[in-house]
Amino acid sequence: MAETAVPKVVPSVPTGEPVDLTRPHFVGIGGTGMLPVARVCAERGFAVSGSDVGASEQVKNLARLGVTVRTGHAAEHLPADATALVFTHAIAPDNPEILAARERGVPVVHRSAALSALMAGHKAVGVLGTHGKSSTAGMLAVTLSRMGQNPSYMVGADLEEPGSGGRAGGESGLFVAEIDESDRTLLGVGVGVGVDVAVVTNIGYDHPENYARPVDYLGVFEEFVRGLGPDGIVVLNADSPGCRELESRLRDGDSSPARRKKPTMSGSPYAIPTSRSSTRIRQPPSSAGG
């Protein structure tokens, strides 16, 4: 799942700020990143609506959940009682529904802000990386489901029938989410919500339209990881050179910039036990006065 677009729309509510999703309207609701968010909202009992240029089988399944879906984009598609308009950077800033929301004072929020709001209060597992995000997040969601954990999840792929990448789970409090790095909005998710566990599948170099150099691309993963809470856990793929470079940065405290650095008594910001197949990094609570 990736928007792969240069950010063009300026949200009126930053990611991490409170968002009222009781009556959300999704512009481009059929997108791989939007479908699971809309589905979770619908399964939580929110009054969901949206629009898209076509009616795919995934969108039709959303309609069966009670979601109102309009074909095409028009100002009148925005409900009078909408509490938020949700967009991705695949949408143009002059989209008539976005313009109507701004005129009426309806908060315009990026998909990552909606994701952050839905994950709040859960034990959140974020899956990110250059490749394999959907597969890994999907396997985690299915495995936890078959273990009886009944997790919530948002995955940019179909796990069963079309449009099944989103689910509002039960009382376990677990939430698995695929995190998109294409346009830097993952920083809002990581810092705003405080993802508890970050699983990094691999790090290469992608999305040059938003990252001029490979070091910039690697840096956004580092910034995300350093934005975790004091008990945050990072799982890295030790077969990925990019993940090994990220591990080295975390070991050495090499951070530019460091969003959070909580040194231990030994002076190292992270305790890193390693195994042959993966690297698991736990950022322990800071020492007194640290």
Coordinates of C-alpha atoms in Angstrom, one line a residue:
M1 CA 0.0 0.0 0.0
A2 CA 1.4 3.4 -1.0
E3 CA 0.0 6.6 -2.2
T4 CA 3.2 7.4 -4.1
A5 CA 2.2 11.1 -4.5
V6 CA 3.8 14.4 -3.7
P7 CA 1.8 16.0 -0.8
K8 CA -0.5 18.7 -2.3
V9 CA -3.4 19.0 0.1
V10 CA -2.7 20.8 3.4
P11 CA -4.8 19.2 6.2
S12 CA -6.6 21.4 8.7
V13 CA -6.0 19.0 11.5
P14 CA -2.5 17.7 12.1
T15 CA -2.0 14.0 12.6
G16 CA -2.0 13.2 16.3
E17 CA -4.6 15.8 17.1
P18 CA -8.2 14.7 18.1
V19 CA -10.4 13.8 15.2
D20 CA -14.1 13.2 15.3
L21 CA -14.8 10.2 13.1
T22 CA -18.5 9.7 14.1
R23 CA -19.5 10.9 10.6
P24 CA -16.5 10.7 8.3
H25 CA -16.5 11.2 4.6
F26 CA -13.7 9.6 2.5
V27 CA -12.7 11.1 -0.8
G28 CA -11.2 8.3 -2.9
I29 CA -12.8 5.7 -0.6
G30 CA -11.9 2.9 -3.0
G31 CA -8.1 3.3 -2.6
T32 CA -6.1 0.6 -1.0
G33 CA -5.2 2.8 1.9
M34 CA -8.7 4.2 2.4
L35 CA -10.8 1.1 2.2
P36 CA -9.6 -0.5 5.4
V37 CA -9.9 2.7 7.4
A38 CA -13.4 3.2 6.1
R39 CA -14.3 -0.3 6.9
V40 CA -13.1 -0.1 10.5
C41 CA -15.1 3.1 11.0
A42 CA -18.2 1.4 9.6
E43 CA -17.7 -1.7 11.9
R44 CA -17.4 0.6 14.9
G45 CA -20.8 1.9 14.1
F46 CA -19.9 5.3 12.6
A47 CA -22.0 6.8 9.8
V48 CA -19.5 6.5 6.9
S49 CA -19.8 7.9 3.5
G50 CA -17.4 8.4 0.6
S51 CA -16.9 9.0 -3.1
D52 CA -14.7 7.5 -5.9
V53 CA -14.5 7.5 -9.6
G54 CA -15.7 4.0 -10.0
A55 CA -17.6 1.2 -8.1
S56 CA -15.2 -1.7 -7.6
E57 CA -16.2 -4.9 -5.9
Q58 CA -14.3 -3.7 -2.8
V59 CA -16.4 -0.6 -2.7
K60 CA -19.6 -2.6 -3.2
N61 CA -18.8 -4.6 -0.2
L62 CA -18.4 -1.4 1.8
A63 CA -21.9 -0.4 0.7
R64 CA -23.2 -3.7 2.1
L65 CA -21.9 -2.6 5.5
G66 CA -24.1 0.5 5.3
V67 CA -21.5 2.9 3.8
T68 CA -22.9 5.5 1.5
V69 CA -20.7 5.6 -1.6
R70 CA -21.2 8.1 -4.4
T71 CA -19.7 7.8 -7.9
G72 CA -17.6 10.7 -9.0
H73 CA -16.6 13.8 -7.1
A74 CA -19.0 16.7 -6.4
A75 CA -19.5 19.2 -3.6
E76 CA -23.0 17.8 -2.9
H77 CA -21.5 14.4 -2.0
L78 CA -20.2 15.8 1.3
P79 CA -22.9 15.2 3.9
A80 CA -24.3 18.2 5.7
D81 CA -23.5 16.6 9.1
A82 CA -20.0 15.4 8.2
T83 CA -17.5 15.6 11.1
A84 CA -14.4 15.1 9.0
L85 CA -13.3 14.8 5.4
V86 CA -10.6 12.2 5.0
F87 CA -8.2 12.3 2.0
T88 CA -4.9 11.0 0.7
H89 CA -2.3 12.7 -1.4
A90 CA -3.7 11.0 -4.5
I91 CA -6.5 13.6 -4.3
A92 CA -6.0 17.0 -6.0
P93 CA -6.3 20.1 -3.8
D94 CA -9.1 21.5 -6.0
N95 CA -11.3 18.5 -5.5
P96 CA -14.8 19.9 -5.1
E97 CA -15.5 17.9 -1.9
I98 CA -12.3 19.2 -0.3
L99 CA -13.2 22.8 -1.3
A100 CA -16.7 22.3 0.1
A101 CA -15.4 21.0 3.4
R102 CA -13.1 24.0 3.8
E103 CA -15.9 26.4 3.0
R104 CA -18.2 24.8 5.5
G105 CA -15.5 24.4 8.2
V106 CA -15.5 20.6 8.1
P107 CA -12.0 19.4 9.3
V108 CA -9.9 18.1 6.4
V109 CA -7.7 15.3 7.7
H110 CA -5.2 13.0 6.0
R111 CA -5.8 9.2 6.2
S112 CA -2.9 8.9 8.6
A113 CA -4.7 11.2 11.1
A114 CA -7.8 8.9 10.9
L115 CA -5.6 5.9 11.4
S116 CA -4.0 7.5 14.4
A117 CA -7.4 8.3 15.9
L118 CA -8.6 4.7 15.4
M119 CA -5.5 3.2 16.9
A120 CA -5.5 5.4 20.0
G121 CA -6.0 3.4 23.2
H122 CA -4.9 0.1 21.6
K123 CA -1.7 -2.0 21.8
A124 CA -0.6 -0.9 18.3
V125 CA 1.7 -2.9 16.0
G126 CA 2.8 -0.9 13.0
V127 CA 4.3 -2.7 10.0
L128 CA 6.5 -0.6 7.7
G129 CA 9.3 -1.0 5.2
T130 CA 10.0 -0.7 1.5
H131 CA 8.5 -4.1 0.5
G132 CA 6.3 -6.7 2.2
K133 CA 4.2 -4.4 4.4
S134 CA 0.9 -5.8 3.3
S135 CA 2.0 -9.4 3.4
T136 CA 3.6 -9.1 6.8
A137 CA 0.7 -7.1 8.3
G138 CA -1.8 -9.5 6.8
M139 CA 0.0 -12.6 8.3
L140 CA 0.2 -10.9 11.7
A141 CA -3.5 -10.1 11.6
V142 CA -4.5 -13.6 10.4
T143 CA -2.2 -15.3 13.0
L144 CA -3.5 -13.3 15.9
S145 CA -7.1 -13.9 14.7
R146 CA -6.6 -17.7 14.6
M147 CA -5.0 -17.5 18.1
G148 CA -8.3 -16.1 19.4
Q149 CA -6.9 -12.6 19.9
N150 CA -9.6 -11.0 17.7
P151 CA -7.4 -8.0 16.7
S152 CA -8.4 -4.9 14.9
Y153 CA -6.4 -4.4 11.7
M154 CA -5.9 -2.2 8.7
V155 CA -4.0 -3.7 5.8
G156 CA -3.8 -2.4 2.2
A157 CA -4.7 -5.8 0.7
D158 CA -7.6 -8.2 0.7
L159 CA -7.3 -10.9 3.4
E160 CA -10.5 -12.7 2.4
E161 CA -13.2 -11.3 0.2
P162 CA -12.7 -8.0 -1.7
G163 CA -12.3 -5.1 0.7
S164 CA -11.5 -7.2 3.7
G165 CA -8.2 -5.5 4.7
G166 CA -9.9 -3.6 7.6
R167 CA -11.6 -5.0 10.7
A168 CA -12.7 -3.6 14.1
G169 CA -11.7 -6.3 16.5
G170 CA -12.8 -7.3 20.0
E171 CA -11.7 -6.7 23.5
S172 CA -8.0 -7.8 23.2
G173 CA -7.0 -4.2 22.4
L174 CA -4.5 -5.4 19.7
F175 CA -4.3 -3.3 16.6
V176 CA -2.2 -4.2 13.5
A177 CA -1.7 -1.5 11.0
E178 CA 0.3 -1.3 7.7
I179 CA 2.2 2.1 7.8
D180 CA 2.9 3.9 4.5
E181 CA 6.2 5.8 4.3
S182 CA 5.7 7.2 0.8
D183 CA 4.9 10.7 1.7
R184 CA 6.3 11.1 5.2
T185 CA 2.9 10.9 6.9
L186 CA 4.2 7.9 8.9
L187 CA 5.8 10.4 11.2
G188 CA 2.5 11.7 12.3
V189 CA 1.3 8.1 13.0
G190 CA 4.5 7.2 15.0
V191 CA 4.7 10.4 17.0
G192 CA 1.1 11.1 17.4
V193 CA -0.1 7.7 18.5
G194 CA 3.0 6.2 20.0
V195 CA 2.9 2.8 18.2
D196 CA 4.0 0.2 20.7
V197 CA 5.7 -2.2 18.3
A198 CA 7.3 -1.3 15.0
V199 CA 8.0 -4.1 12.6
V200 CA 10.4 -3.0 9.8
T201 CA 10.4 -5.6 6.9
N202 CA 13.3 -4.0 4.9
I203 CA 14.7 -0.7 3.9
G204 CA 15.9 0.1 0.4
Y205 CA 15.3 3.3 -1.5
D206 CA 11.9 4.3 -2.9
H207 CA 9.7 7.3 -3.7
P208 CA 12.4 9.6 -5.0
E209 CA 9.6 12.1 -5.7
N210 CA 9.5 12.7 -1.9
Y211 CA 13.0 11.6 -0.9
A212 CA 15.9 13.2 -2.8
R213 CA 18.6 10.8 -1.5
P214 CA 18.7 7.3 0.0
V215 CA 19.9 8.8 3.3
D216 CA 16.7 10.9 3.5
Y217 CA 14.6 7.8 3.0
L218 CA 16.5 5.9 5.7
G219 CA 16.2 8.9 8.0
V220 CA 12.4 8.8 8.0
F221 CA 12.4 5.3 9.3
E222 CA 14.9 6.3 12.0
E223 CA 12.7 9.3 13.0
F224 CA 9.7 7.0 13.2
V225 CA 11.4 4.6 15.5
R226 CA 12.8 7.3 17.7
G227 CA 9.3 8.6 18.0
L228 CA 8.1 5.5 19.8
G229 CA 7.2 5.6 23.5
P230 CA 9.7 4.7 26.2
D231 CA 8.6 1.0 26.2
G232 CA 8.6 0.8 22.4
I233 CA 9.8 -2.3 20.6
V234 CA 11.4 -2.5 17.2
V235 CA 11.7 -5.7 15.2
L236 CA 14.2 -5.4 12.3
N237 CA 14.9 -7.8 9.4
A238 CA 18.6 -8.7 9.9
D239 CA 18.8 -9.8 6.2
S240 CA 18.1 -6.2 5.0
P241 CA 21.2 -3.9 4.7
G242 CA 19.0 -0.9 5.3
C243 CA 17.7 -2.4 8.6
R244 CA 21.2 -3.2 9.7
E245 CA 22.2 0.4 9.0
L246 CA 19.2 1.5 11.1
E247 CA 20.2 -0.8 13.9
S248 CA 23.7 0.7 13.8
R249 CA 22.3 4.2 14.1
L250 CA 20.1 3.2 17.0
R251 CA 23.1 1.5 18.8
D252 CA 25.4 4.5 18.3
G253 CA 22.8 7.1 19.1
D254 CA 23.4 8.5 15.6
S255 CA 20.3 10.6 15.1
S256 CA 19.7 13.4 12.8
P257 CA 17.3 14.6 14.1
A258 CA 16.4 12.5 17.2
R259 CA 12.8 13.0 18.1
R260 CA 13.3 11.2 21.4
K261 CA 16.5 9.9 23.0
K262 CA 16.1 8.3 26.4
P263 CA 19.5 7.1 27.5
T264 CA 19.9 4.3 30.0
M265 CA 22.3 4.1 32.9
S266 CA 24.9 2.7 30.6
G267 CA 24.5 5.7 28.3
S268 CA 23.1 3.7 25.4
P269 CA 19.7 4.8 24.1
Y270 CA 18.6 1.2 23.2
A271 CA 19.2 -2.3 24.6
I272 CA 19.6 -4.6 21.5
P273 CA 19.5 -8.4 21.9
T274 CA 20.2 -9.9 18.5
S275 CA 19.4 -13.3 16.9
R276 CA 20.4 -14.8 13.6
S277 CA 17.1 -14.1 11.8
S278 CA 16.1 -10.8 13.3
T279 CA 17.0 -7.9 15.5
R280 CA 14.7 -6.9 18.4
I281 CA 15.3 -3.5 19.8
R282 CA 13.7 -2.5 23.1
Q283 CA 13.9 1.1 24.1
P284 CA 13.9 0.8 27.9
P285 CA 12.4 3.5 30.3
S286 CA 14.8 6.3 30.9
S287 CA 16.8 6.4 34.2
A288 CA 15.8 9.0 36.8
G289 CA 16.7 12.4 35.5
G290 CA 17.4 11.1 32.0

